[in-house]
Amino acid sequence: NTLTCMGYVYDTKLNKPKQALEHCYRESLRIYKIQLGNLDNSVGSTLHNMGVIHGFWNQAQDALECLIESLSIDRDYSMNKEISTDETTVLCYELLAGLLPRDSLELADILFKLGACYAKKGMFNDALAMLQNVLRLQLSHESA
């Protein structure tokens, strides 16, 4: 937890995402996986933070890998959980949505998160459009 908190401070308060990624999040991820297992929420949260930083640096492949792994851990995401609405996170989700296959459940997860971000920002028409796409994808997978 200490490394994750340090990463958060480097990234969001000191605007030093490189230090957050290289000195904190990577080591934190390694420790979490050893101590808690690959499917713990702390692993998913750390992967999410790493994905956002990679997205900020336009490292699309690394961002995609981190965020997809994060999503596979946290498939039961709910609107009640705290959702970051900062521009970097939203842009990273938008980037990821453009890279995923159009019929994947991973895309549905990303669109859900984008819809939640848009709703929290008061962009209700955009939120509804995202959530309608989520429903369409979920229904198509249920009927398959």
XYZ file of N, CA and C in Angstrom:
432
model
N 0.805 -1.200 0.000
C 0.000 0.000 0.000
C 0.850 1.267 0.000
N 1.977 1.221 0.664
C 2.842 2.400 0.736
C 3.341 2.788 -0.646
N 3.787 1.796 -1.431
C 4.264 2.092 -2.779
C 3.143 2.644 -3.654
N 1.943 2.096 -3.516
C 0.805 2.587 -4.294
C 0.488 4.029 -3.923
N 0.515 4.336 -2.636
C 0.273 5.714 -2.191
C 1.360 6.658 -2.702
N 2.597 6.192 -2.666
C 3.687 7.011 -3.200
C 3.483 7.253 -4.704
N 3.089 6.201 -5.426
C 2.816 6.350 -6.857
C 1.724 7.362 -7.117
N 0.672 7.304 -6.322
C -0.434 8.254 -6.452
C 0.064 9.690 -6.262
N 0.888 9.911 -5.254
C 1.413 11.257 -4.991
C 2.303 11.712 -6.143
N 3.218 10.840 -6.578
C 4.066 11.198 -7.722
C 3.215 11.553 -8.936
N 2.226 10.725 -9.225
C 1.447 10.875 -10.449
C 0.497 12.060 -10.391
N -0.334 12.123 -9.355
C -1.419 13.106 -9.365
C -1.103 14.417 -8.662
N -0.206 14.379 -7.686
C 0.067 15.601 -6.917
C 1.345 16.310 -7.351
N 2.347 15.523 -7.750
C 3.624 16.116 -8.156
C 3.803 16.132 -9.672
N 2.828 15.561 -10.393
C 2.870 15.489 -11.860
C 4.168 14.844 -12.351
N 4.511 13.704 -11.738
C 5.701 12.947 -12.121
C 5.307 11.499 -12.397
N 4.557 11.275 -13.501
C 4.076 9.921 -13.771
C 5.196 8.914 -14.034
N 6.324 9.373 -14.571
C 7.432 8.451 -14.834
C 7.936 7.845 -13.523
N 8.102 8.665 -12.494
C 8.540 8.167 -11.202
C 7.484 7.242 -10.601
N 6.213 7.604 -10.774
C 5.138 6.760 -10.249
C 5.201 5.375 -10.861
N 5.374 5.305 -12.175
C 5.388 4.027 -12.871
C 6.648 3.238 -12.553
N 7.810 3.881 -12.695
C 9.074 3.170 -12.578
C 9.452 2.822 -11.134
N 9.122 3.688 -10.198
C 9.585 3.475 -8.829
C 8.514 2.909 -7.905
N 7.266 3.018 -8.289
C 6.216 2.626 -7.349
C 5.266 1.563 -7.905
N 4.577 1.865 -8.993
C 3.526 0.964 -9.459
C 4.057 -0.398 -9.910
N 5.173 -0.435 -10.602
C 5.703 -1.733 -11.046
C 6.080 -2.622 -9.859
N 6.739 -2.048 -8.880
C 7.124 -2.829 -7.704
C 5.895 -3.199 -6.874
N 4.980 -2.273 -6.751
C 3.739 -2.547 -6.029
C 2.984 -3.704 -6.683
N 2.903 -3.702 -8.006
C 2.227 -4.773 -8.740
C 2.905 -6.117 -8.472
N 4.223 -6.128 -8.520
C 4.972 -7.362 -8.276
C 4.666 -7.910 -6.879
N 4.675 -7.042 -5.890
C 4.429 -7.463 -4.509
C 2.980 -7.932 -4.338
N 2.027 -7.165 -4.877
C 0.615 -7.562 -4.771
C 0.382 -8.951 -5.374
N 0.961 -9.201 -6.546
C 0.753 -10.499 -7.194
C 1.316 -11.637 -6.353
N 2.453 -11.414 -5.718
C 3.053 -12.450 -4.872
C 2.222 -12.660 -3.606
N 1.843 -11.570 -2.954
C 1.182 -11.675 -1.661
C -0.322 -11.939 -1.756
N -0.979 -11.369 -2.772
C -2.441 -11.424 -2.833
C -2.980 -12.265 -3.982
N -2.129 -12.586 -4.942
C -2.569 -13.336 -6.112
C -2.895 -12.407 -7.269
N -2.962 -12.968 -8.466
C -3.151 -12.177 -9.686
C -4.535 -11.568 -9.831
N -5.522 -12.044 -9.079
C -6.893 -11.586 -9.273
C -7.394 -10.657 -8.168
N -6.522 -10.187 -7.313
C -6.927 -9.283 -6.249
C -7.230 -7.890 -6.804
N -8.184 -7.203 -6.184
C -8.555 -5.855 -6.639
C -7.396 -4.868 -6.587
N -6.455 -5.064 -5.662
C -5.284 -4.183 -5.601
C -4.434 -4.325 -6.856
N -4.349 -5.541 -7.382
C -3.633 -5.773 -8.641
C -4.346 -5.043 -9.766
N -5.678 -5.173 -9.823
C -6.455 -4.498 -10.871
C -6.323 -2.986 -10.811
N -6.368 -2.439 -9.621
C -6.249 -0.986 -9.454
C -4.876 -0.485 -9.892
N -3.833 -1.228 -9.523
C -2.474 -0.840 -9.914
C -2.300 -0.926 -11.427
N -2.830 -1.996 -12.024
C -2.768 -2.125 -13.489
C -3.503 -0.982 -14.170
N -4.643 -0.589 -13.609
C -5.396 0.546 -14.167
C -4.539 1.810 -14.143
N -3.915 2.090 -12.996
C -3.072 3.287 -12.881
C -1.930 3.251 -13.894
N -1.322 2.072 -14.048
C -0.225 1.936 -15.010
C -0.731 2.142 -16.438
N -1.903 1.608 -16.736
C -2.480 1.776 -18.071
C -2.761 3.225 -18.403
N -3.264 3.959 -17.431
C -3.544 5.384 -17.658
C -2.251 6.146 -17.949
N -1.186 5.840 -17.215
C 0.099 6.511 -17.461
C 0.618 6.157 -18.856
N 0.565 4.874 -19.224
C 0.996 4.488 -20.574
C 0.156 5.199 -21.634
N -1.133 5.308 -21.401
C -2.000 6.015 -22.343
C -1.626 7.480 -22.473
N -1.293 8.093 -21.360
C -0.870 9.498 -21.353
C 0.374 9.688 -22.205
N 1.266 8.686 -22.203
C 2.497 8.747 -22.992
C 2.302 8.220 -24.407
N 1.080 7.961 -24.806
C 0.755 7.419 -26.135
C 1.418 6.073 -26.390
N 1.583 5.274 -25.355
C 2.099 3.910 -25.477
C 0.894 2.973 -25.504
N 0.238 2.960 -26.661
C -1.060 2.307 -26.789
C -1.009 0.825 -26.439
N -0.005 0.098 -26.888
C 0.056 -1.340 -26.628
C 0.192 -1.627 -25.133
N 1.078 -0.895 -24.459
C 1.246 -1.094 -23.014
C -0.019 -0.693 -22.258
N -0.644 0.411 -22.674
C -1.894 0.847 -22.039
C -2.969 -0.222 -22.217
N -3.075 -0.732 -23.436
C -4.074 -1.751 -23.747
C -3.868 -2.990 -22.882
N -2.641 -3.474 -22.780
C -2.359 -4.675 -21.988
C -2.708 -4.466 -20.517
N -2.301 -3.347 -19.948
C -2.590 -3.084 -18.534
C -4.087 -2.945 -18.280
N -4.777 -2.189 -19.131
C -6.191 -1.944 -18.899
C -7.039 -3.186 -19.142
N -6.691 -3.988 -20.131
C -7.455 -5.219 -20.357
C -7.247 -6.183 -19.196
N -6.020 -6.309 -18.707
C -5.785 -7.176 -17.555
C -6.535 -6.647 -16.340
N -6.550 -5.332 -16.171
C -7.291 -4.725 -15.071
C -8.776 -5.034 -15.186
N -9.318 -4.929 -16.386
C -10.740 -5.212 -16.593
C -11.074 -6.674 -16.321
N -10.174 -7.568 -16.653
C -10.456 -8.987 -16.427
C -10.551 -9.284 -14.932
N -9.898 -8.490 -14.112
C -9.969 -8.658 -12.658
C -11.242 -8.037 -12.109
N -11.668 -6.929 -12.672
C -12.762 -6.135 -12.121
C -13.968 -6.115 -13.055
N -14.480 -7.284 -13.431
C -15.610 -7.350 -14.362
C -16.921 -6.959 -13.706
N -16.989 -6.928 -12.387
C -18.227 -6.578 -11.695
C -18.225 -5.107 -11.282
N -17.692 -4.274 -12.136
C -17.605 -2.844 -11.863
C -19.004 -2.267 -11.684
N -19.198 -1.426 -10.703
C -20.530 -0.851 -10.494
C -20.449 0.668 -10.479
N -21.584 1.289 -10.728
C -21.649 2.751 -10.745
C -21.346 3.334 -9.361
N -21.430 2.523 -8.314
C -21.203 3.027 -6.965
C -19.724 3.158 -6.622
N -18.871 2.503 -7.361
C -17.445 2.623 -7.109
C -16.961 3.987 -7.580
N -15.914 4.459 -6.952
C -15.340 5.745 -7.345
C -14.742 5.625 -8.743
N -15.117 6.529 -9.608
C -14.637 6.517 -10.989
C -13.886 7.813 -11.239
N -12.663 7.665 -11.695
C -11.867 8.840 -12.012
C -12.404 9.475 -13.292
N -12.575 10.782 -13.262
C -13.066 11.487 -14.448
C -12.036 12.469 -14.984
N -10.775 12.330 -14.544
C -9.773 13.253 -15.062
C -9.588 13.011 -16.559
N -9.138 14.018 -17.245
C -9.049 13.968 -18.710
C -8.143 12.848 -19.203
N -7.050 12.589 -18.495
C -6.135 11.531 -18.924
C -6.831 10.182 -18.902
N -7.566 9.892 -17.833
C -8.283 8.622 -17.730
C -9.323 8.498 -18.827
N -10.113 9.549 -19.041
C -11.154 9.520 -20.071
C -10.520 9.322 -21.449
N -9.450 10.044 -21.744
C -8.774 9.889 -23.040
C -8.218 8.478 -23.213
N -7.710 7.921 -22.128
C -7.170 6.558 -22.191
C -8.288 5.560 -22.488
N -9.436 5.708 -21.836
C -10.582 4.843 -22.121
C -11.024 5.001 -23.568
N -11.060 6.240 -24.052
C -11.478 6.468 -25.439
C -10.498 5.821 -26.418
N -9.214 5.928 -26.118
C -8.186 5.286 -26.945
C -8.388 3.778 -26.951
N -8.560 3.213 -25.777
C -8.741 1.779 -25.651
C -9.998 1.313 -26.375
N -11.082 2.060 -26.266
C -12.329 1.693 -26.942
C -12.126 1.618 -28.453
N -11.273 2.465 -28.984
C -11.000 2.451 -30.420
C -10.132 1.293 -30.865
N -9.434 0.650 -29.924
C -8.522 -0.435 -30.266
C -9.129 -1.828 -30.107
N -10.198 -1.920 -29.330
C -10.780 -3.234 -29.034
C -11.717 -3.702 -30.142
N -11.868 -5.018 -30.286
C -12.837 -5.538 -31.272
C -14.242 -5.025 -30.964
N -14.995 -4.710 -31.995
C -16.301 -4.072 -31.848
C -17.342 -4.931 -31.140
N -17.102 -6.226 -31.021
C -18.111 -7.095 -30.408
C -17.628 -7.749 -29.121
N -16.586 -7.201 -28.497
C -15.996 -7.850 -27.327
C -16.640 -7.373 -26.027
N -16.624 -8.247 -25.032
C -17.100 -7.851 -23.707
C -16.142 -6.864 -23.054
N -14.862 -6.915 -23.431
C -13.916 -5.924 -22.915
C -14.323 -4.521 -23.363
N -14.801 -4.415 -24.612
C -15.283 -3.122 -25.097
C -16.489 -2.678 -24.281
N -17.386 -3.606 -23.967
C -18.550 -3.256 -23.148
C -18.108 -2.694 -21.796
N -17.088 -3.298 -21.189
C -16.574 -2.805 -19.908
C -16.028 -1.389 -20.027
N -15.263 -1.147 -21.081
C -14.694 0.190 -21.291
C -15.803 1.214 -21.560
N -16.769 0.842 -22.396
C -17.862 1.767 -22.689
C -18.681 2.070 -21.438
N -18.829 1.066 -20.575
C -19.530 1.295 -19.304
C -18.785 2.334 -18.471
N -17.473 2.155 -18.368
C -16.675 3.109 -17.592
C -16.720 4.505 -18.217
N -16.663 4.564 -19.546
C -16.782 5.868 -20.210
C -18.146 6.492 -19.934
N -19.189 5.683 -20.010
C -20.534 6.188 -19.712
C -20.624 6.739 -18.303
N -20.024 6.027 -17.345
C -20.027 6.496 -15.962
C -19.235 7.791 -15.818
N -18.095 7.882 -16.508
C -17.294 9.124 -16.482
C -18.099 10.291 -17.045
N -18.723 10.055 -18.198
C -19.509 11.118 -18.827
C -20.657 11.551 -17.925
N -21.325 10.590 -17.279
C -22.437 10.932 -16.392
C -21.959 11.789 -15.229
N -20.826 11.411 -14.634
C -20.291 12.193 -13.511
C -19.872 13.594 -13.938
N -19.524 13.755 -15.215
C -19.123 15.073 -15.721
C -20.324 15.878 -16.219
N -21.532 15.290 -16.134
C -22.732 15.984 -16.583
C -22.970 15.894 -18.080
N -22.255 15.007 -18.756
C -22.398 14.819 -20.206
C -23.393 13.676 -20.437
N -24.659 13.953 -20.129
C -25.659 12.890 -20.040
C -26.006 12.253 -21.373
N -26.046 13.008 -22.453
C -26.327 12.400 -23.764
C -25.211 11.441 -24.176
N -23.958 11.841 -23.934
C -22.823 10.955 -24.226
C -22.862 9.716 -23.337
N -23.235 9.911 -22.072
C -23.326 8.779 -21.143
C -24.372 7.781 -21.627
N -25.537 8.285 -22.019
C -26.591 7.383 -22.505
C -26.160 6.638 -23.764
N -25.471 7.322 -24.656
C -25.007 6.662 -25.889
C -24.049 5.518 -25.544
N -23.134 5.751 -24.613
C -22.204 4.695 -24.210
C -22.948 3.521 -23.583
N -23.870 3.827 -22.673
C -24.581 2.776 -21.959
C -25.512 1.987 -22.885
N -26.072 2.636 -23.892
C -26.878 1.914 -24.889
C -26.010 0.927 -25.669
N -24.799 1.334 -25.988
C -23.874 0.417 -26.666
C -23.503 -0.761 -25.767
N -23.355 -0.502 -24.467
C -23.060 -1.577 -23.518
C -24.194 -2.599 -23.547
N -25.434 -2.114 -23.474
C -26.582 -3.027 -23.511
C -26.612 -3.840 -24.798
N -26.360 -3.197 -25.903
C -26.354 -3.891 -27.189
C -25.307 -5.010 -27.196
N -24.111 -4.701 -26.708
C -23.047 -5.709 -26.665
C -23.393 -6.853 -25.700
N -23.943 -6.508 -24.544
C -24.293 -7.549 -23.584
C -25.389 -8.453 -24.130
N -26.397 -7.861 -24.777
C -27.477 -8.653 -25.345
C -26.989 -9.547 -26.477
N -26.070 -9.042 -27.285
C -25.563 -9.858 -28.376
C -24.763 -11.053 -27.857
N -24.101 -10.891 -26.714
C -23.344 -12.007 -26.138
C -24.255 -12.998 -25.435
N -25.372 -12.525 -24.889
C -26.316 -13.430 -24.241
C -27.029 -14.310 -25.259
N -27.295 -13.759 -26.425
C -28.022 -14.527 -27.451
C -27.094 -15.448 -28.241
N -25.794 -15.266 -28.089
C -24.826 -16.090 -28.835
C -24.646 -17.458 -28.237
